[in-house]
Short mmCIF file of C-alpha atoms in Angstrom, two decimals:
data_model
loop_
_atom_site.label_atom_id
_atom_site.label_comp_id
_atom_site.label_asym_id
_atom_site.label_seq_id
_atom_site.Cartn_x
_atom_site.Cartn_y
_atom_site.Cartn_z
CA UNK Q 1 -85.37 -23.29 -36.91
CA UNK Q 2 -82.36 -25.60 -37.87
CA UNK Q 3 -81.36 -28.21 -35.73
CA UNK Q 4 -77.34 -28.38 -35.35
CA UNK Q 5 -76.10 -31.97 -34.95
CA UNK Q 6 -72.35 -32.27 -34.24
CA UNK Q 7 -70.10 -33.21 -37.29
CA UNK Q 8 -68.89 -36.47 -37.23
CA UNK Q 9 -65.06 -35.36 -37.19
CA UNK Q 10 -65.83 -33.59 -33.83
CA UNK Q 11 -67.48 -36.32 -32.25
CA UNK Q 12 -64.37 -38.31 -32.73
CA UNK Q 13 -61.99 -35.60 -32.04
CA UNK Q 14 -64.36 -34.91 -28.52
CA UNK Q 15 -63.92 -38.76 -27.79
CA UNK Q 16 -60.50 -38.38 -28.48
CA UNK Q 17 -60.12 -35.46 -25.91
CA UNK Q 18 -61.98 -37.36 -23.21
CA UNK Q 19 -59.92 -40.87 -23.44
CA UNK Q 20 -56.37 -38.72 -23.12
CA UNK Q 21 -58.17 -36.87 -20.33
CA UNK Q 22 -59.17 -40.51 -18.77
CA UNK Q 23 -55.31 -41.72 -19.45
CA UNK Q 24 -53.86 -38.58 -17.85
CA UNK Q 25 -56.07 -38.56 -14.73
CA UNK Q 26 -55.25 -42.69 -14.88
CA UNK Q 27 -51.26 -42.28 -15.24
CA UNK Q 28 -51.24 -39.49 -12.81
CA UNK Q 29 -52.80 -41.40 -9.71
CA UNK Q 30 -50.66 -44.40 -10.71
CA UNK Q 31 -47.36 -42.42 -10.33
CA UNK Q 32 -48.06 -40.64 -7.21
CA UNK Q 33 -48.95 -43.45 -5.05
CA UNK Q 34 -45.97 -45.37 -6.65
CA UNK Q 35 -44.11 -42.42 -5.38
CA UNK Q 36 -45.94 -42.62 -2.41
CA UNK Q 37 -46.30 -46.93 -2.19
CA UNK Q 38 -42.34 -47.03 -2.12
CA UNK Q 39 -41.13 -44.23 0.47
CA UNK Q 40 -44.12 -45.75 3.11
CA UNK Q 41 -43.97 -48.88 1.75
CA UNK Q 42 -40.05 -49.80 2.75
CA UNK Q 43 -41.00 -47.79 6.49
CA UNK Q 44 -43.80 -50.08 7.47
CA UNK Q 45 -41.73 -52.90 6.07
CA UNK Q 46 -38.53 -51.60 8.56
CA UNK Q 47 -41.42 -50.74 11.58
CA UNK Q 48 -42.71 -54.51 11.42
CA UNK Q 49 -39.20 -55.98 11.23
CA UNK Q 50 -38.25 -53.78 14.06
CA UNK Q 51 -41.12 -54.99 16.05
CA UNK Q 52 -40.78 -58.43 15.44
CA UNK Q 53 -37.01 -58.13 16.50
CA UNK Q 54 -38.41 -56.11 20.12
CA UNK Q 55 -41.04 -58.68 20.56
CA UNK Q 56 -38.57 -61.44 19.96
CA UNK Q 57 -35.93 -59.91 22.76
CA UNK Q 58 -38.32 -58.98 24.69
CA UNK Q 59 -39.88 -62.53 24.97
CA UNK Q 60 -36.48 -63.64 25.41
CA UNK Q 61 -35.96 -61.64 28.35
CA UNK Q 62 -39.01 -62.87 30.22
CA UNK Q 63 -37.60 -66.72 29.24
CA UNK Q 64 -33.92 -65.86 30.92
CA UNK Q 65 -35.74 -64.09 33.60
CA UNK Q 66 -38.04 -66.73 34.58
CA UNK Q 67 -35.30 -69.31 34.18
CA UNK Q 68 -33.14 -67.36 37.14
CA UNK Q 69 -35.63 -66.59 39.00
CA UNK Q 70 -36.80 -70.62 39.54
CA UNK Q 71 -33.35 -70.88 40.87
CA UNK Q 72 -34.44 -68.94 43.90
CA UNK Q 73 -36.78 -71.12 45.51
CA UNK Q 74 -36.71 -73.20 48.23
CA UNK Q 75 -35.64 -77.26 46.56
CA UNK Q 76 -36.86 -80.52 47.54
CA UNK Q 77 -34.25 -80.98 50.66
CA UNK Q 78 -35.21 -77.84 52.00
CA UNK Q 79 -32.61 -75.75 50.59
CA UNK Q 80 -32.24 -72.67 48.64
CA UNK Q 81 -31.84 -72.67 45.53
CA UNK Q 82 -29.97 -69.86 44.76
CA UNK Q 83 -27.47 -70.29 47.34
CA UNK Q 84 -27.92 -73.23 49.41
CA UNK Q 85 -28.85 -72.36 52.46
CA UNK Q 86 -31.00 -74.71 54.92
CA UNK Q 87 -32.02 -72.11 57.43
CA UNK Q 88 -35.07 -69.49 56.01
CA UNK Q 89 -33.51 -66.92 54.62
CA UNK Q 90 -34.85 -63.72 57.12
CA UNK Q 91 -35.47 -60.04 56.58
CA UNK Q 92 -32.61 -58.11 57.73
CA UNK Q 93 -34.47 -55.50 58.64
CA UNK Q 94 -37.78 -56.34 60.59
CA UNK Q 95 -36.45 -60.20 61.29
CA UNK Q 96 -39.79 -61.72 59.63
CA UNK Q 97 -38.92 -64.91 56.94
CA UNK Q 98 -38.99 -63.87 53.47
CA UNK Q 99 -38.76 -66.59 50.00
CA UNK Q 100 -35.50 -66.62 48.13
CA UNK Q 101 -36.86 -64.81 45.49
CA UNK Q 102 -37.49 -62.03 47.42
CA UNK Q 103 -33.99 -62.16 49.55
CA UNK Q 104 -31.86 -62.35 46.46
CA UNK Q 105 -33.75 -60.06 44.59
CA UNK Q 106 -30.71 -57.47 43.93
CA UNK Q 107 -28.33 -60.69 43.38
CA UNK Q 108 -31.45 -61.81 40.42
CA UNK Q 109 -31.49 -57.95 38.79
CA UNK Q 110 -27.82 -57.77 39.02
CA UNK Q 111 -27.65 -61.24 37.34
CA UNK Q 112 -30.40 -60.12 34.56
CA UNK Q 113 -28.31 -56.51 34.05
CA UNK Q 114 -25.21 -58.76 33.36
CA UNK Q 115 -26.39 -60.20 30.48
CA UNK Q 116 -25.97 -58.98 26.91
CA UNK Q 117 -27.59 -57.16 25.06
#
C-alpha cells in the first residue's frame, strides 16, 4: 500500500484557507460589536448622565427642604420660627400643642411646590 502525503502546494494553499477563515471570523466579531459598542454605548453614557443630573436635584431638594423646614422650630426666645409666635402653636382640631413643623406643614409644602424646577 502507498502512503499519500499532502503536496506541498496544498499544505500552503490549506493554511492559506484557514488564516482568511481566522481573519473573517476576526473582522466579523469586530464589526458587530462596533455596531453594537456605539448604539449601547452613547445610551448608558445618556442613562448615567441622566442619573447623575436626578441624583444631583434630588439631593438638592432634600438641602432646600431641610433648610425651610429648620425655620419652623421653636428659637432661642421662645418663638416660632416660621412665624413668630410666642404662644404654642395648638391643634385646631383636638386643642392638644403641636411643633411648628407640624402646624405649618401645608405653609412648608406650599413653600417647597413654589420653587422651580
Amino acid at each position: 500500500m502507498a502512503r499519500r502525503t499532502a503536496s506541498p502546494a496544498a499544505v500552503v494553499v490549506a493554511g492559506i484557507v484557514v488564516i482568511g477563515l481566522v481573519i473573517l471570523i476576526v473582522k466579523w466579531v469586530l464589526i458587530t460589536a462596533a455596531i453594537l459598542v456605539i448604539p449601547f454605548g452613547v445610551w448608558w453614557l445618556w442613562d448615567r448622565h441622566t442619573q447623575g443630573l436626578d441624583r444631583r436635584r434630588a439631593d438638592a431638594l432634600v438641602a432646600r427642604r431641610h433648610e425651610i423646614e429648620s425655620r419652623a422650630v421653636i428659637d432661642t426666645a421662645g418663638c416660632c420660627g416660621w412665624c413668630g409666635m410666642r404662644a404654642g402653636h395648638r391643634d385646631h382640631r383636638t386643642g392638644a400643642r403641636v411643633s411648628p413643623r407640624a402646624f405649618h406643614h401645608v405653609e412648608i409644602e406650599q413653600t417647597l411646590a413654589a420653587l422651580p424646577a
